[in-house]
Amino acid sequence: MEQDGFADAMRAGIVSLPQDLKAMLRIIEDPELDDAGRLLACGALLHVLSGKNAIPGVKGTLGLVDDVLVLRLTLERIARTSPEVAESHREDDPETLGPWAEQLVASRAFLKERFAVVERALEGLPKISYLGHSALECARDQEAATWLYDSVLEAIVEKFEIGRDEAARAVKNVHEIHARLGERA
């Protein structure tokens, strides 16, 4: 069942969000990453920190699904422009980055044309700002990059340590995501 595959993928994604955020920080720091990829990755982290939702009306732990998807889509896009960077990080951290592609397959299978709503959220990532820091600034300025790094680590402790049971309860309602995305599709 496509809904079950999506629910399983998002449960795992919600639980791994702290490791995912750290992995994205490592990718940003990679000197081989092209400027567009770095800008997109900074925007993705600012998206997560800001609490903006690419999926309207979804709150609480289930509301983290858009963050999970945005991070995965960001890595997918980076893999197109800097394939050696993406592959290197997958090899270095297979437990975290390895499942991302399969999770996107499960997401696309369940959400079908509605998945385009989440994909469109990526277009705004390079322009995003949060607490006076823009993605562009975080990608180019060391002081802003340090702020982003510190903010992500702080948010991991304060907001993103989600237990398996809490994630499992939340993803029982993934049908809400399908319905809400249908409103924007």
mmCIF file of C-alpha atoms in Angstrom, residues 3 30 39 45-46 70-71 75-76 80 84 88 94 101 108 110 113 117 126 131 136 147 150 159 170 182:
data_model
loop_
_atom_site.group_PDB
_atom_site.id
_atom_site.type_symbol
_atom_site.label_atom_id
_atom_site.label_comp_id
_atom_site.label_asym_id
_atom_site.label_seq_id
_atom_site.Cartn_x
_atom_site.Cartn_y
_atom_site.Cartn_z
ATOM 1 C CA GLN A 3 0.074 5.117 2.121
ATOM 2 C CA ASP A 30 32.033 20.775 1.754
ATOM 3 C CA LEU A 39 22.639 28.395 -1.283
ATOM 4 C CA LEU A 45 18.030 24.664 6.850
ATOM 5 C CA LEU A 46 16.449 28.102 7.253
ATOM 6 C CA VAL A 70 12.544 19.542 1.769
ATOM 7 C CA LEU A 71 15.860 18.168 3.052
ATOM 8 C CA LEU A 75 20.010 16.601 -1.572
ATOM 9 C CA GLU A 76 18.369 15.246 -4.731
ATOM 10 C CA ARG A 80 22.199 16.737 -10.047
ATOM 11 C CA GLU A 84 30.400 13.762 -6.561
ATOM 12 C CA SER A 88 30.743 11.293 -1.184
ATOM 13 C CA PRO A 94 25.066 5.738 4.588
ATOM 14 C CA ALA A 101 16.177 8.360 -2.266
ATOM 15 C CA ARG A 108 6.075 10.428 -4.863
ATOM 16 C CA PHE A 110 1.696 8.168 -2.423
ATOM 17 C CA GLU A 113 0.792 14.953 -8.632
ATOM 18 C CA VAL A 117 3.492 21.373 -4.190
ATOM 19 C CA PRO A 126 17.448 30.590 -2.040
ATOM 20 C CA LEU A 131 15.614 36.053 12.111
ATOM 21 C CA LEU A 136 22.488 33.993 0.558
ATOM 22 C CA TRP A 147 25.021 31.539 13.222
ATOM 23 C CA ASP A 150 24.742 27.157 15.993
ATOM 24 C CA LYS A 159 12.644 20.928 18.792
ATOM 25 C CA ALA A 170 1.839 11.266 14.028
ATOM 26 C CA GLY A 182 -4.724 18.507 -2.780
#
